[in-house]
Coordinates of C-alpha atoms in Angstrom, one line a residue:
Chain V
X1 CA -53.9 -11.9 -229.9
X2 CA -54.6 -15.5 -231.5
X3 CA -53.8 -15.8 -235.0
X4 CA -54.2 -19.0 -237.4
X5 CA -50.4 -20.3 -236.4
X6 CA -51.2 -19.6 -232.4
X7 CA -50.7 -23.2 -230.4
X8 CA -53.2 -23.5 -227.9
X9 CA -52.0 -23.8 -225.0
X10 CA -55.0 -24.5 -222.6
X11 CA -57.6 -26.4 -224.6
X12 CA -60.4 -26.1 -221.9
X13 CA -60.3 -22.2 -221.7
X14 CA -59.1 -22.0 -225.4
X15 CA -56.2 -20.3 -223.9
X16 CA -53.2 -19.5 -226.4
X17 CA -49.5 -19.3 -226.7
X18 CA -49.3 -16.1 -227.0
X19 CA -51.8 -14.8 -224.4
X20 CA -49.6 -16.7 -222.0
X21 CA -46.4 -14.8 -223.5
X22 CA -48.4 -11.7 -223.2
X23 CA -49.1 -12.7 -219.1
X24 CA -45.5 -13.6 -219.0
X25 CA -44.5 -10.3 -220.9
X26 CA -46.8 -7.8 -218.3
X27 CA -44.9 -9.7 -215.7
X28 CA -46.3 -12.9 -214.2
X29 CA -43.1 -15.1 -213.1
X30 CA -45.1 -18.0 -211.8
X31 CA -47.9 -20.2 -213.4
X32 CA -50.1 -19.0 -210.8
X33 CA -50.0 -15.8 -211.8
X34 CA -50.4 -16.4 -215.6
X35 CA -53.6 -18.4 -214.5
X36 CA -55.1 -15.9 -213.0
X37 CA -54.4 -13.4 -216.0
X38 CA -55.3 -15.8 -218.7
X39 CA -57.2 -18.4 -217.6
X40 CA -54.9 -21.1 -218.5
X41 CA -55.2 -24.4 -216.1
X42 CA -59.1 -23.1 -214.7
X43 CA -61.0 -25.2 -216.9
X44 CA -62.5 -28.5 -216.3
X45 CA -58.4 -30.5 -216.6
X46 CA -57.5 -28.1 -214.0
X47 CA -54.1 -27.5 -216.2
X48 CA -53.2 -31.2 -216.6
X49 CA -52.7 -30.5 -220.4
X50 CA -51.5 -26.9 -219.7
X51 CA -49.4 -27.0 -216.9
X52 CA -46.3 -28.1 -218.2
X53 CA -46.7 -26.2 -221.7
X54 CA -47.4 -23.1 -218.9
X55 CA -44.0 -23.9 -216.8
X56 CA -41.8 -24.5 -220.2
X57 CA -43.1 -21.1 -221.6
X58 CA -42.4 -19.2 -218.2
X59 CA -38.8 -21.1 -218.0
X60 CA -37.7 -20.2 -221.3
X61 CA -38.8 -16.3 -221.1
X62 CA -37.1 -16.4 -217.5
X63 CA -34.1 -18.0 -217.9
X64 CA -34.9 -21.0 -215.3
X65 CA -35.4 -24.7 -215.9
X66 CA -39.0 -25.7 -216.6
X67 CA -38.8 -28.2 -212.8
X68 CA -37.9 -25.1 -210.5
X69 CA -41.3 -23.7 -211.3
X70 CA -43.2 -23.0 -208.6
X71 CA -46.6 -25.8 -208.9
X72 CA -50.0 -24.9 -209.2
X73 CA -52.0 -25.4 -206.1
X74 CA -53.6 -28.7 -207.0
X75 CA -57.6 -28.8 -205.8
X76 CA -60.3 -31.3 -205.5
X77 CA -62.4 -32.6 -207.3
X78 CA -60.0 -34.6 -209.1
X79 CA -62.4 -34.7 -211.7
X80 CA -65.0 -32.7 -212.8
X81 CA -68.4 -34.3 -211.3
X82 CA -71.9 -33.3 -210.8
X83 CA -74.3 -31.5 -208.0
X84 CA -76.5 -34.3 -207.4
X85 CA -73.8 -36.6 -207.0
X86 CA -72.1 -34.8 -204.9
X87 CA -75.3 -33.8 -202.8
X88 CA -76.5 -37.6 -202.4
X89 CA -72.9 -38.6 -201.1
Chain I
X1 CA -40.0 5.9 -218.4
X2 CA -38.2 6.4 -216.0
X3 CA -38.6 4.6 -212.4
X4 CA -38.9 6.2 -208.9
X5 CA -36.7 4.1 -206.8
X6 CA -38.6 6.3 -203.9
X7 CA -42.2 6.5 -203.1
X8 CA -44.7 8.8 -201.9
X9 CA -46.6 6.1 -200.8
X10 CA -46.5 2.8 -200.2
X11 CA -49.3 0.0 -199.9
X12 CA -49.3 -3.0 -198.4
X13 CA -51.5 -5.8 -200.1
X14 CA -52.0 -6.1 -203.6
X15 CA -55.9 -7.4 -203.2
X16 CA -58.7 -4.8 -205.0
X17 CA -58.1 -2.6 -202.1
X18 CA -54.9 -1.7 -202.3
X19 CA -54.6 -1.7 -205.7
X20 CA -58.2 0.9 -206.1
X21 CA -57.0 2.6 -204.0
X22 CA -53.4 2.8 -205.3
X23 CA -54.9 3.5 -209.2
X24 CA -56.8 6.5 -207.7
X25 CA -53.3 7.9 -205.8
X26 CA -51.1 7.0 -209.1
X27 CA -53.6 8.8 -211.3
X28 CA -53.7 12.0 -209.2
X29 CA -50.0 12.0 -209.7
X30 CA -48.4 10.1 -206.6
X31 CA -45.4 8.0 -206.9
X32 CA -47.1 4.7 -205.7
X33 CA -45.4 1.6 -204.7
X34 CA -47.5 -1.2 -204.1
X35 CA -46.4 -4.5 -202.4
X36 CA -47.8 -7.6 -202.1
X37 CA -46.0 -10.8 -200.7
X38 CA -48.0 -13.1 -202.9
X39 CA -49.3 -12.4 -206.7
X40 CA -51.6 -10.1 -207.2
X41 CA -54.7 -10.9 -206.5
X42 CA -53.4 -14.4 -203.8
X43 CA -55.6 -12.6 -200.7
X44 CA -59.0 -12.9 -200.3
X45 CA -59.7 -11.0 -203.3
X46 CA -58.8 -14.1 -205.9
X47 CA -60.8 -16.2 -203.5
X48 CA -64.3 -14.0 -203.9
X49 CA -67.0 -15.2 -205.7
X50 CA -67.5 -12.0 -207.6
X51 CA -70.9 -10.8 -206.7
X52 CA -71.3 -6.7 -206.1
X53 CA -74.8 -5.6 -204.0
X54 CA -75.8 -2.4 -202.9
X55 CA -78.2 -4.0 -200.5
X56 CA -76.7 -3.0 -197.3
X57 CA -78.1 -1.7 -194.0
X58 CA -76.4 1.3 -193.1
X59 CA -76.0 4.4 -194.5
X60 CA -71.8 4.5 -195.5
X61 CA -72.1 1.1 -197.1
X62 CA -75.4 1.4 -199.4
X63 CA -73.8 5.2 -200.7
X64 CA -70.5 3.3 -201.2
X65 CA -72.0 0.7 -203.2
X66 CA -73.7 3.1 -205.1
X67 CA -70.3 4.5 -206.2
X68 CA -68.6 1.0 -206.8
X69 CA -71.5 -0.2 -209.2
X70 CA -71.1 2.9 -211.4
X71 CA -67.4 2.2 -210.9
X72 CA -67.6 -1.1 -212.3
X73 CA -70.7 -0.3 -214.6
X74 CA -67.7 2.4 -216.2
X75 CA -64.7 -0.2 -215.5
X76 CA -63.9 -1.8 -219.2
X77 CA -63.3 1.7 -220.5
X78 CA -62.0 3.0 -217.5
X79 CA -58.8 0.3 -217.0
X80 CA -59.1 -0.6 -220.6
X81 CA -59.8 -4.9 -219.6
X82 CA -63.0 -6.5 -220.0
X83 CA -63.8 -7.1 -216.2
X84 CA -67.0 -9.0 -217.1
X85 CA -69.3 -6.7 -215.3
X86 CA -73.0 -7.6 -215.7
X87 CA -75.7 -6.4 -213.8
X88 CA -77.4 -9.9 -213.1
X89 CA -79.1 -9.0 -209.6
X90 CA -79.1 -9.5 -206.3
X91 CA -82.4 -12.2 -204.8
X92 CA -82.2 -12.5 -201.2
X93 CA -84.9 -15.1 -200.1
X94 CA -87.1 -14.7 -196.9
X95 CA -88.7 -18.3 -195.6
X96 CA -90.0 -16.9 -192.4
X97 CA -92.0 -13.7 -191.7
X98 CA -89.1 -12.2 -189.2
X99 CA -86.9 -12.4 -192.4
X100 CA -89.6 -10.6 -194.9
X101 CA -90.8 -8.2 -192.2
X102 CA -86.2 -7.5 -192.0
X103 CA -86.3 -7.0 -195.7
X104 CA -88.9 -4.7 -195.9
X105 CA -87.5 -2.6 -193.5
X106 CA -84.3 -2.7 -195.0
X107 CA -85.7 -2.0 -198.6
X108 CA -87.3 1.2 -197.3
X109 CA -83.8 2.1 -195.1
X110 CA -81.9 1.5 -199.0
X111 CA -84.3 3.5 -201.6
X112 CA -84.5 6.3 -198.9
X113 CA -80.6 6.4 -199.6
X114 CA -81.0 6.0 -203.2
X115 CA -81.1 2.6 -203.9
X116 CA -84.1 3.5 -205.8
X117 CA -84.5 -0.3 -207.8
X118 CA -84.7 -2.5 -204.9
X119 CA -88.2 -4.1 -204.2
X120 CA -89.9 -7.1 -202.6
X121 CA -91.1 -9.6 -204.6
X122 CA -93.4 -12.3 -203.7
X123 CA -92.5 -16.0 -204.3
X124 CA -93.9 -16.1 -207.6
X125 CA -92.7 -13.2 -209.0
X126 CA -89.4 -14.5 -207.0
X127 CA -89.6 -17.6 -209.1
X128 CA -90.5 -15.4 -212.2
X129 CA -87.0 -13.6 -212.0
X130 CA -85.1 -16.5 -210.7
X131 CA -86.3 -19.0 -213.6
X132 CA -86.0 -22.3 -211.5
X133 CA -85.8 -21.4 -208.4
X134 CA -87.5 -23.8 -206.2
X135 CA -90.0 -21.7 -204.0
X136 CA -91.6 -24.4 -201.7
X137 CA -91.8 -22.2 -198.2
X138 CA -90.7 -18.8 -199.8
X139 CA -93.0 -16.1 -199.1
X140 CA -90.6 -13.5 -201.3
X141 CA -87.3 -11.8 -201.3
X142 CA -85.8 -8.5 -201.7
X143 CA -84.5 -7.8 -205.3
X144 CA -82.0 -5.6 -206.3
X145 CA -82.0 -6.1 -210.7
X146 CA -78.7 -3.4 -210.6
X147 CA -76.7 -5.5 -208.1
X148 CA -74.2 -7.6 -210.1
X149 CA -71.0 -9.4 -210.9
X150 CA -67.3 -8.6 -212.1
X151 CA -64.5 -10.9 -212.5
X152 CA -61.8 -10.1 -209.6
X153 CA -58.8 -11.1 -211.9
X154 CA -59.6 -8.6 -214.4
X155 CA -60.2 -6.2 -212.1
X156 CA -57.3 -6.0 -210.0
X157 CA -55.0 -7.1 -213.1
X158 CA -56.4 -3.4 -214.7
X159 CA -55.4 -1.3 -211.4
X160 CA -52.4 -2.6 -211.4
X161 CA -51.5 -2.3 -214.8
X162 CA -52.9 1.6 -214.7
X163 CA -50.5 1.5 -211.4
X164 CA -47.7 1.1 -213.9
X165 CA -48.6 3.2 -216.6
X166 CA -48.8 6.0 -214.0
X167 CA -45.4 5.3 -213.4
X168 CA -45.9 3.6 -210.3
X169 CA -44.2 0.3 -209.2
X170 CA -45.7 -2.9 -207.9
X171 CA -43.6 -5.5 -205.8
X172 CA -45.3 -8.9 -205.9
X173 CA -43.7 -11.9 -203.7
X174 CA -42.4 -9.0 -201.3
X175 CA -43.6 -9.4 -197.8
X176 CA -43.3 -6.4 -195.7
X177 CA -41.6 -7.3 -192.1
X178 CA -41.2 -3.9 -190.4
X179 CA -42.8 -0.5 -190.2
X180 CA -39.9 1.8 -190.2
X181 CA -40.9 5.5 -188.1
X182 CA -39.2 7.7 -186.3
X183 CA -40.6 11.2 -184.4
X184 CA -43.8 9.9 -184.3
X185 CA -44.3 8.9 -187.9
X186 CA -44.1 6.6 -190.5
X187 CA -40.6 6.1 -191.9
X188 CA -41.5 3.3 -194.8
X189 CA -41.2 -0.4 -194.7
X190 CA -38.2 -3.2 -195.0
X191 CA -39.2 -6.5 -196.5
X192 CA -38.0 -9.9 -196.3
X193 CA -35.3 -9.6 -198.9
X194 CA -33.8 -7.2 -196.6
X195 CA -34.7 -4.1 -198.6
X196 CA -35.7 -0.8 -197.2
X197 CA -38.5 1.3 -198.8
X198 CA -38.9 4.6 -197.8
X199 CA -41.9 7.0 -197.8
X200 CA -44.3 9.4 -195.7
X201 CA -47.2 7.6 -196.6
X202 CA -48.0 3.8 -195.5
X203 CA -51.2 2.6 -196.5
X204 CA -52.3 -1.0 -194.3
X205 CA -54.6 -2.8 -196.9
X206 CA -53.5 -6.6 -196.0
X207 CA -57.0 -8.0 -196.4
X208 CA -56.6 -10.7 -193.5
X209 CA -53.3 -10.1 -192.5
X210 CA -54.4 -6.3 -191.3
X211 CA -54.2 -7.3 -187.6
X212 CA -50.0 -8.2 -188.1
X213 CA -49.2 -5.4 -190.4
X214 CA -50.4 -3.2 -187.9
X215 CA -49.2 -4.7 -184.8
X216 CA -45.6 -4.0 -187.0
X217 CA -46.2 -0.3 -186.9
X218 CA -47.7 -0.7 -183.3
X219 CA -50.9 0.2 -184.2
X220 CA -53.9 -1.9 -182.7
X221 CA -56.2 -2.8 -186.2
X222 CA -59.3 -5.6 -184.9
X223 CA -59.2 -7.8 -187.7
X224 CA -59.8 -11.2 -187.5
X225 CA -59.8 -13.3 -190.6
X226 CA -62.2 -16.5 -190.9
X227 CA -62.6 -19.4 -193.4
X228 CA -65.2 -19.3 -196.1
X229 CA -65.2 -22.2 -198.5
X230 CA -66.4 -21.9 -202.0
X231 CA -66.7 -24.4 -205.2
X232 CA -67.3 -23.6 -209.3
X233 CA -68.9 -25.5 -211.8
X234 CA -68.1 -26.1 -214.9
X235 CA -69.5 -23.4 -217.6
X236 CA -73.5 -24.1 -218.7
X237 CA -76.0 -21.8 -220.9
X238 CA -76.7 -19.0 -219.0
X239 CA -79.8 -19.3 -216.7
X240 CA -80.9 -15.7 -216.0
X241 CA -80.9 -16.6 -212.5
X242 CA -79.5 -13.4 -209.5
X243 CA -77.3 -14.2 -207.2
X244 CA -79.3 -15.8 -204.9
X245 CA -78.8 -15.6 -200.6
X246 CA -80.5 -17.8 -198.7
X247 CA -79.4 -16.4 -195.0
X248 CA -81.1 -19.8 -193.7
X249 CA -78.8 -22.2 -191.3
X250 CA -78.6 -24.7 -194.3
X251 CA -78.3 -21.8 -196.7
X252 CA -75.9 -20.2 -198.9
X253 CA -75.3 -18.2 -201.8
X254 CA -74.5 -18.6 -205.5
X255 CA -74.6 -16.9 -208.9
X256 CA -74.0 -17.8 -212.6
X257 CA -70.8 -15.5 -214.2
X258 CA -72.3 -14.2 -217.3
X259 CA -69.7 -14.1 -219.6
X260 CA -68.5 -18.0 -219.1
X261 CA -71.5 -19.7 -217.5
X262 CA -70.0 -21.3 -214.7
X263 CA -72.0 -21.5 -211.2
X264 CA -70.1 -20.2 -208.7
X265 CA -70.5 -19.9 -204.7
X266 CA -70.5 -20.7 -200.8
X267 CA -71.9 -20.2 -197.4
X268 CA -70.9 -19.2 -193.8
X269 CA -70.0 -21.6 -192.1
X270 CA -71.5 -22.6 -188.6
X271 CA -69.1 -22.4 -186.4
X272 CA -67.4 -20.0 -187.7
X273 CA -63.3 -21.2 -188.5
X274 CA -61.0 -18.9 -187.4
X275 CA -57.8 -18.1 -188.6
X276 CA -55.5 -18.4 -192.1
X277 CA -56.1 -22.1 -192.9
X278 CA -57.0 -22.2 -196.6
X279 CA -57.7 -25.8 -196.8
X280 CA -60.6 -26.9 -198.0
X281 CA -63.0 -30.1 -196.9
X282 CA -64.9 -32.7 -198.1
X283 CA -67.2 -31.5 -195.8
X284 CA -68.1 -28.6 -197.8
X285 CA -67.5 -30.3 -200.9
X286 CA -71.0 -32.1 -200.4
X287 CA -72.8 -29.9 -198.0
X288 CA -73.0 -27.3 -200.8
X289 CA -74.9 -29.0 -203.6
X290 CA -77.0 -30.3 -201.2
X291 CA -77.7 -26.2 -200.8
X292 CA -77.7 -25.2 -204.1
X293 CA -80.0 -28.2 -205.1
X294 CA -82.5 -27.5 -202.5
X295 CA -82.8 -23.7 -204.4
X296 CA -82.7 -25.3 -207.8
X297 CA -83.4 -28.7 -208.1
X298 CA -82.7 -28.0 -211.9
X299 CA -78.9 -27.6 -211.4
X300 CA -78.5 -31.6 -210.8
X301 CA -76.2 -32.5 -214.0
X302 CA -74.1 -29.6 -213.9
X303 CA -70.9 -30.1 -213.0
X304 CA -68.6 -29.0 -209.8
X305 CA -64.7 -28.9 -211.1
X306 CA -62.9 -26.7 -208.4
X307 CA -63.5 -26.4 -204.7
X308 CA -60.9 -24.0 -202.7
X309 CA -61.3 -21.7 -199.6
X310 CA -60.2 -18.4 -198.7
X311 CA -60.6 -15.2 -195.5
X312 CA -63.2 -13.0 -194.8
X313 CA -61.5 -10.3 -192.6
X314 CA -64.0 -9.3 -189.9
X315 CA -64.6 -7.0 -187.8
X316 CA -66.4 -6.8 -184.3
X317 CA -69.3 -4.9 -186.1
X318 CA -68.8 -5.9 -189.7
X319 CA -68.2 -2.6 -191.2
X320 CA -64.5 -1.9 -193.2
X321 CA -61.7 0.4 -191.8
X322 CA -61.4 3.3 -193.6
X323 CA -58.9 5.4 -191.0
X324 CA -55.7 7.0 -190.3
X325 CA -53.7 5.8 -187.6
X326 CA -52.5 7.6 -184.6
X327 CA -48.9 6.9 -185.8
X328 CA -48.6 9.7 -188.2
X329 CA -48.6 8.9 -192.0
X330 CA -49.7 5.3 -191.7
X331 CA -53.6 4.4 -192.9
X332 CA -55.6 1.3 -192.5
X333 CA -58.2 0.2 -195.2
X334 CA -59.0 -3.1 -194.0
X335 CA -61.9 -4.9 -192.2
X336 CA -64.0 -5.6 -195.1
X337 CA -65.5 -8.4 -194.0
X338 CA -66.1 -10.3 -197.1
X339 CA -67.4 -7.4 -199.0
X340 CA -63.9 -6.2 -200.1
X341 CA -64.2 -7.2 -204.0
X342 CA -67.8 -5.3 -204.0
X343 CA -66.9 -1.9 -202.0
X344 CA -63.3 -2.2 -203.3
X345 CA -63.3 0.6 -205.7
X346 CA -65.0 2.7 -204.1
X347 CA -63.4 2.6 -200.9
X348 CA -60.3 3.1 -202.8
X349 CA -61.7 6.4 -204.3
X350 CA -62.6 7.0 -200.8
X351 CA -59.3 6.2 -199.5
X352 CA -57.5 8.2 -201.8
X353 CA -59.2 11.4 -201.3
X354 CA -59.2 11.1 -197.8
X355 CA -55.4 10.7 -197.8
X356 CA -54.9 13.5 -200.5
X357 CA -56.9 15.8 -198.3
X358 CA -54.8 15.0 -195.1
X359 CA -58.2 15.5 -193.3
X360 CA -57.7 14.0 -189.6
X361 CA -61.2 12.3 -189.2
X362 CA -62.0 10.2 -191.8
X363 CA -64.6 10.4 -194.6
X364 CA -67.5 7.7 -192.9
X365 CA -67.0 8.1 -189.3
X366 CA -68.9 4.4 -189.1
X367 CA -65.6 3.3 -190.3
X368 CA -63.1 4.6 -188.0
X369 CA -60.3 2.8 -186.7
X370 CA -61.5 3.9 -182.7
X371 CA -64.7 3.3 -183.0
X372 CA -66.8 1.2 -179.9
X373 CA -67.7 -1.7 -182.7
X374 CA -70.6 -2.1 -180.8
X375 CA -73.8 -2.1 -183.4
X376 CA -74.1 -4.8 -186.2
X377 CA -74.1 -4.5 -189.7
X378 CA -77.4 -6.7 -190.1
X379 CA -77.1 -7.6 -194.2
X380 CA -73.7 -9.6 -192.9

């Protein structure tokens, strides 16, 4: 669990380093997975922040290079933006 | 602990089915080996919006929904994970008098089956529990306050970790590509690495891809998966609205998560899109605030951050498979028709006494895998 020294790794879902180790740890290989288990890259960036903090964490624990991560499926809206907006497009 | 490199019994698709009904088999002491050829969860499952009624139409469905809400209601100690259940409700909304005279009728059908909390409002005490809700036209709904909402994550994350703890095993990014039998019964399955699995028992829980597991074991399973889009918002102070369902041409549905705020939700689209495509459109994109907005205007501001899209797996009557096959040993829980997260564990309860019983009909005979699929689940 958090403690004072924990880095954040996803700021939107206050997600830390060690709940992702913890994801990696109960067996999640892929940032997908650890997103679904922690959260990390749901909030309102949609992982831009904690993508690549994700994919260097999963790398090192697995023995791979941080670029033959498998991506996160990238979805629209590119950015967060509202219901009436949206509705009166 | 040691790890069985055999199985008693193997399931294919790690979605909430598969893995319900694989924690029920671990925990009564089968070897278990579950295998999915995405993550956990990458099936329809992961794509739900999380909502869990018990107002259904017939009688398998409403007692089986009755199970899975005191199944979830228990979950957090149960699997030991927080899967967010709240019981937030269920408002389905009737704008025309066919709709309310429907509801009543099915209101009676469900208390007489012992949904006992389900009752009509009118549309101000509609707008009373619904705080918002825009009820221009509404002459009432059908409220369920012990319908509700779990987190699908969670959920299926907790099976599968109790999987494990039982000493089961679960294969994720393994994709089955052969039913192996022989004599007239299942044999186990080989996957894409190349590796063979062997066991007695081979349970077909592939959410939308039921139809081509089965046609591997030569076993005819009428599933036919179909697009639903969906969209989230970002997280706001909770509203105290129920799910709403607005069965209307230009309806939808949507419900606020309780434990993070976010709006969350979708609607059947018209035509229907056939197939595995999980792309998502524009078109949806701004079709459904126009929905939610009309329902509550209120919602304006709040934000959408993620759209996405994912299968219902229907049937010809739009009631699950709950079956054994006529090849000997191999099952198919499938069929679920959008309703997998809700009935989920209790099918898998279902499933896994059925199987440990080795009865030859199975436990709901409205969900047999030869059935004429003639009649119509009418809460669709």
């Amino acid at each position: 669990m958090a403690s004072n020294t924990d880095k954040i790794i996803c700021r939107c879902e206050d997600i830390t380093e060690s709940q992702v180790l913890e994801a990696i740890e109960k067996g999640a290989t892929t940032a997908d997975e650890v997103k679904r288990l922690t959260r990390a890259g749901m909030g309102h960036c949609q992982g831009r922040t904690c993508r690549r903090l994700v994919n260097q964490l999963l790398a090192r624990r697995l023995g791979q290079r941080p670029e033959d991560q498998k991506p996160v499926t990238q979805r629209s809206p590119l950015q967060p933006i509202s219901l009436k907006t949206l509705a009166d497009s | 602990m040691k790890v069985p490199q055999n199985a008693d019994i193997i399931i294919i698709g790690g979605g909430i089915v598969g893995a319900a009904t694989g924690y029920h088999l671990a925990r009564a002491g089968y070897r278990v080996r579950l295998i999915e050829k995405g993550f956990l969860c990458a099936g329809s499952t992961g794509r739900c919006i999380g909502g869990i009624r018990q107002q259904f139409t017939s009688q398998g469905s409403i007692r089986l929904m009755l199970e899975s809400v005191r199944h979830f209601s228990s979950m957090k100690e149960e699997l030991g994970v927080d899967v967010h259940w709240h019981p937030g409700g269920y408002l389905f909304l009737a704008h025309s008098p066919e709709k309310k005279e429907a509801f009543l009728a099915n209101i009676a059908v469900q208390q007489s089956f012992g949904l006992k909390d389900v009752r009509w409002v009118d549309a101000y005490q509609a707008g009373q529990v619904a705080p918002g809700l825009n009820i221009d036209g509404l002459l009432g709904g059908s409220y369920c306050p012990s319908d509700g909402q779990a987190y699908p994550f969670a959920v299926v994350a907790g099976y599968a970790e109790r999987i494990r703890s039982c000493g089961g095993l679960v294969n994720t990014f393994t994709e089955v590509t052969a039913i192996m039998q022989g004599g007239g019964r299942v044999k186990g399955v080989k996957t894409a690495q190349g590796t063979e699995y062997h066991a007695d028992i081979v349970i077909n829980a592939a959410g939308p891809w039921a139809r081509e597991v089965g046609q591997m074991a030569g076993i005819e399973v009428p599933v036919e998966p179909e697009r639903h889009e969906a969209l989230i918002t970002e997280g706001v102070e909770y509203l105290n609205i129920p799910m709403l369902v607005d069965y209307r041409a230009d309806g939808g549905y949507f419900q606020q998560f309780r434990h993070n705020g976010q709006f969350i939700g979708c609607y059947s689209p018209v035509p229907n899109v056939p197939g595995h495509s999980t792309d998502s459109s524009y078109e949806f994109l701004s079709e459904m605030p126009k929905r939610m907005l009309k329902l509550v205007p209120a919602l304006g501001p709040v934000k959408v951050i993620r759209q996405w899209s994912g299968s219902y797996e229907n049937t010809p009557d739009g009631n699950p498979i709950l079956d054994r096959s006529p090849l000997e040993g191999f099952y198919v829980i499938a069929g679920m028709c959008g309703h997998g997260f809700m009935l989920g564990p209790a099918i898998g309860r279902q499933a896994a006494d059925f199987i440990k019983s080795g009865a030859k009909e199975p436990p709901i005979a409205e969900f047999a895998l030869q059935r004429e699929f003639s009649r119509q689940e009418a809460m669709k």
